[in-house]
Amino acid sequence: MTITAPPSTSGATCLVVALPGGLRSPATARRIAAGWLEAAACARTADAVLIVSELVTNAVRHTRGPCLLALAERGGSLDIAVTDRGEAMPEIQRPAGGDHRGGFGLEIMHHLADSVRVVPRVGGKTVHVSLQAQAQAPARERRRPP
């Protein structure tokens, strides 16, 4: 089910999509997010779609059941949130050598985004990733001293 809210009086626009807990959900989320972000003229559509993909993939891989994707744009800032039924908190994985696969999505999100936060709740959690919708250097690069 897809629910699109019209612009509110606060100037925010949002999209909320309920996704089943299946292997096709990340591709579906990418397609829906890309269309919505392009229609909203987001200059960082590629970064945002990558973040959506990582969040939904993590929800599908590490939890059971459906997840909820929410995109909200307000005043040039984009909030990407995925709610799932997993109560375990995500951790950043560091390269360990060998043929270890996966586990680097959260590190990618930290590199691209202005902030990443996990909000625990009874029966699951919501991961919020915020980024500026205008094209600019990732947050970590902007904070480096000259």
mmCIF file of C-alpha atoms in Angstrom, residues 2-81:
data_model
loop_
_atom_site.group_PDB
_atom_site.id
_atom_site.type_symbol
_atom_site.label_atom_id
_atom_site.label_comp_id
_atom_site.label_asym_id
_atom_site.label_seq_id
_atom_site.Cartn_x
_atom_site.Cartn_y
_atom_site.Cartn_z
ATOM 1 C CA THR A 2 1.294 3.463 -0.843
ATOM 2 C CA ILE A 3 0.056 6.572 0.893
ATOM 3 C CA THR A 4 1.149 9.938 -0.429
ATOM 4 C CA ALA A 5 0.327 12.974 1.649
ATOM 5 C CA PRO A 6 -0.220 16.318 -0.070
ATOM 6 C CA PRO A 7 1.976 19.242 0.944
ATOM 7 C CA SER A 8 1.062 20.477 4.376
ATOM 8 C CA THR A 9 0.829 24.065 5.483
ATOM 9 C CA SER A 10 4.319 23.665 6.981
ATOM 10 C CA GLY A 11 5.757 23.238 3.491
ATOM 11 C CA ALA A 12 6.621 19.573 4.022
ATOM 12 C CA THR A 13 5.880 16.803 1.562
ATOM 13 C CA CYS A 14 5.984 13.138 2.444
ATOM 14 C CA LEU A 15 5.590 9.653 1.095
ATOM 15 C CA VAL A 16 4.840 6.574 3.189
ATOM 16 C CA VAL A 17 5.028 3.065 1.743
ATOM 17 C CA ALA A 18 4.299 -0.232 3.490
ATOM 18 C CA LEU A 19 6.529 -2.961 2.071
ATOM 19 C CA PRO A 20 6.238 -6.721 2.559
ATOM 20 C CA GLY A 21 9.172 -8.540 4.137
ATOM 21 C CA GLY A 22 10.345 -10.099 0.897
ATOM 22 C CA LEU A 23 13.381 -10.099 -1.350
ATOM 23 C CA ARG A 24 11.704 -7.786 -3.877
ATOM 24 C CA SER A 25 11.073 -5.025 -1.349
ATOM 25 C CA PRO A 26 14.446 -3.233 -1.752
ATOM 26 C CA ALA A 27 13.993 -2.953 -5.546
ATOM 27 C CA THR A 28 10.406 -1.782 -5.101
ATOM 28 C CA ALA A 29 11.514 0.797 -2.526
ATOM 29 C CA ARG A 30 14.283 2.073 -4.820
ATOM 30 C CA ARG A 31 11.890 2.486 -7.739
ATOM 31 C CA ILE A 32 9.216 4.265 -5.696
ATOM 32 C CA ALA A 33 11.742 6.515 -3.919
ATOM 33 C CA ALA A 34 13.504 7.456 -7.174
ATOM 34 C CA GLY A 35 10.216 8.471 -8.780
ATOM 35 C CA TRP A 36 9.135 10.532 -5.771
ATOM 36 C CA LEU A 37 12.539 12.217 -5.367
ATOM 37 C CA GLU A 38 12.804 13.066 -9.059
ATOM 38 C CA ALA A 39 9.306 14.557 -9.005
ATOM 39 C CA ALA A 40 10.373 16.611 -5.976
ATOM 40 C CA ALA A 41 13.463 17.779 -7.930
ATOM 41 C CA CYS A 42 15.856 16.450 -5.289
ATOM 42 C CA ALA A 43 19.446 17.100 -6.394
ATOM 43 C CA ARG A 44 20.688 14.155 -4.295
ATOM 44 C CA THR A 45 18.344 11.504 -5.652
ATOM 45 C CA ALA A 46 21.149 8.965 -6.208
ATOM 46 C CA ASP A 47 22.415 9.293 -2.611
ATOM 47 C CA ALA A 48 18.886 9.110 -1.203
ATOM 48 C CA VAL A 49 17.982 6.042 -3.292
ATOM 49 C CA LEU A 50 21.174 4.289 -2.119
ATOM 50 C CA ILE A 51 20.224 5.037 1.491
ATOM 51 C CA VAL A 52 16.671 3.760 0.912
ATOM 52 C CA SER A 53 18.102 0.587 -0.616
ATOM 53 C CA GLU A 54 20.442 -0.019 2.326
ATOM 54 C CA LEU A 55 17.744 0.627 4.941
ATOM 55 C CA VAL A 56 15.122 -1.603 3.312
ATOM 56 C CA THR A 57 17.687 -4.340 2.573
ATOM 57 C CA ASN A 58 18.706 -4.337 6.241
ATOM 58 C CA ALA A 59 15.067 -4.543 7.324
ATOM 59 C CA VAL A 60 14.451 -7.503 5.001
ATOM 60 C CA ARG A 61 17.690 -9.321 5.906
ATOM 61 C CA HIS A 62 17.651 -8.839 9.671
ATOM 62 C CA THR A 63 13.985 -8.785 10.682
ATOM 63 C CA ARG A 64 10.802 -10.666 10.031
ATOM 64 C CA GLY A 65 7.705 -9.196 8.553
ATOM 65 C CA PRO A 66 6.945 -5.994 6.700
ATOM 66 C CA CYS A 67 8.642 -2.633 7.001
ATOM 67 C CA LEU A 68 7.508 0.929 6.503
ATOM 68 C CA LEU A 69 9.429 3.413 4.360
ATOM 69 C CA ALA A 70 8.808 7.127 4.945
ATOM 70 C CA LEU A 71 10.333 10.006 2.984
ATOM 71 C CA ALA A 72 9.776 13.571 4.123
ATOM 72 C CA GLU A 73 11.180 16.740 2.595
ATOM 73 C CA ARG A 74 10.975 20.017 4.443
ATOM 74 C CA GLY A 75 12.872 23.182 3.665
ATOM 75 C CA GLY A 76 15.626 21.469 1.691
ATOM 76 C CA SER A 77 16.172 18.692 4.244
ATOM 77 C CA LEU A 78 15.225 15.091 3.511
ATOM 78 C CA ASP A 79 14.367 12.541 6.216
ATOM 79 C CA ILE A 80 14.474 8.901 5.117
ATOM 80 C CA ALA A 81 13.039 6.505 7.697
#
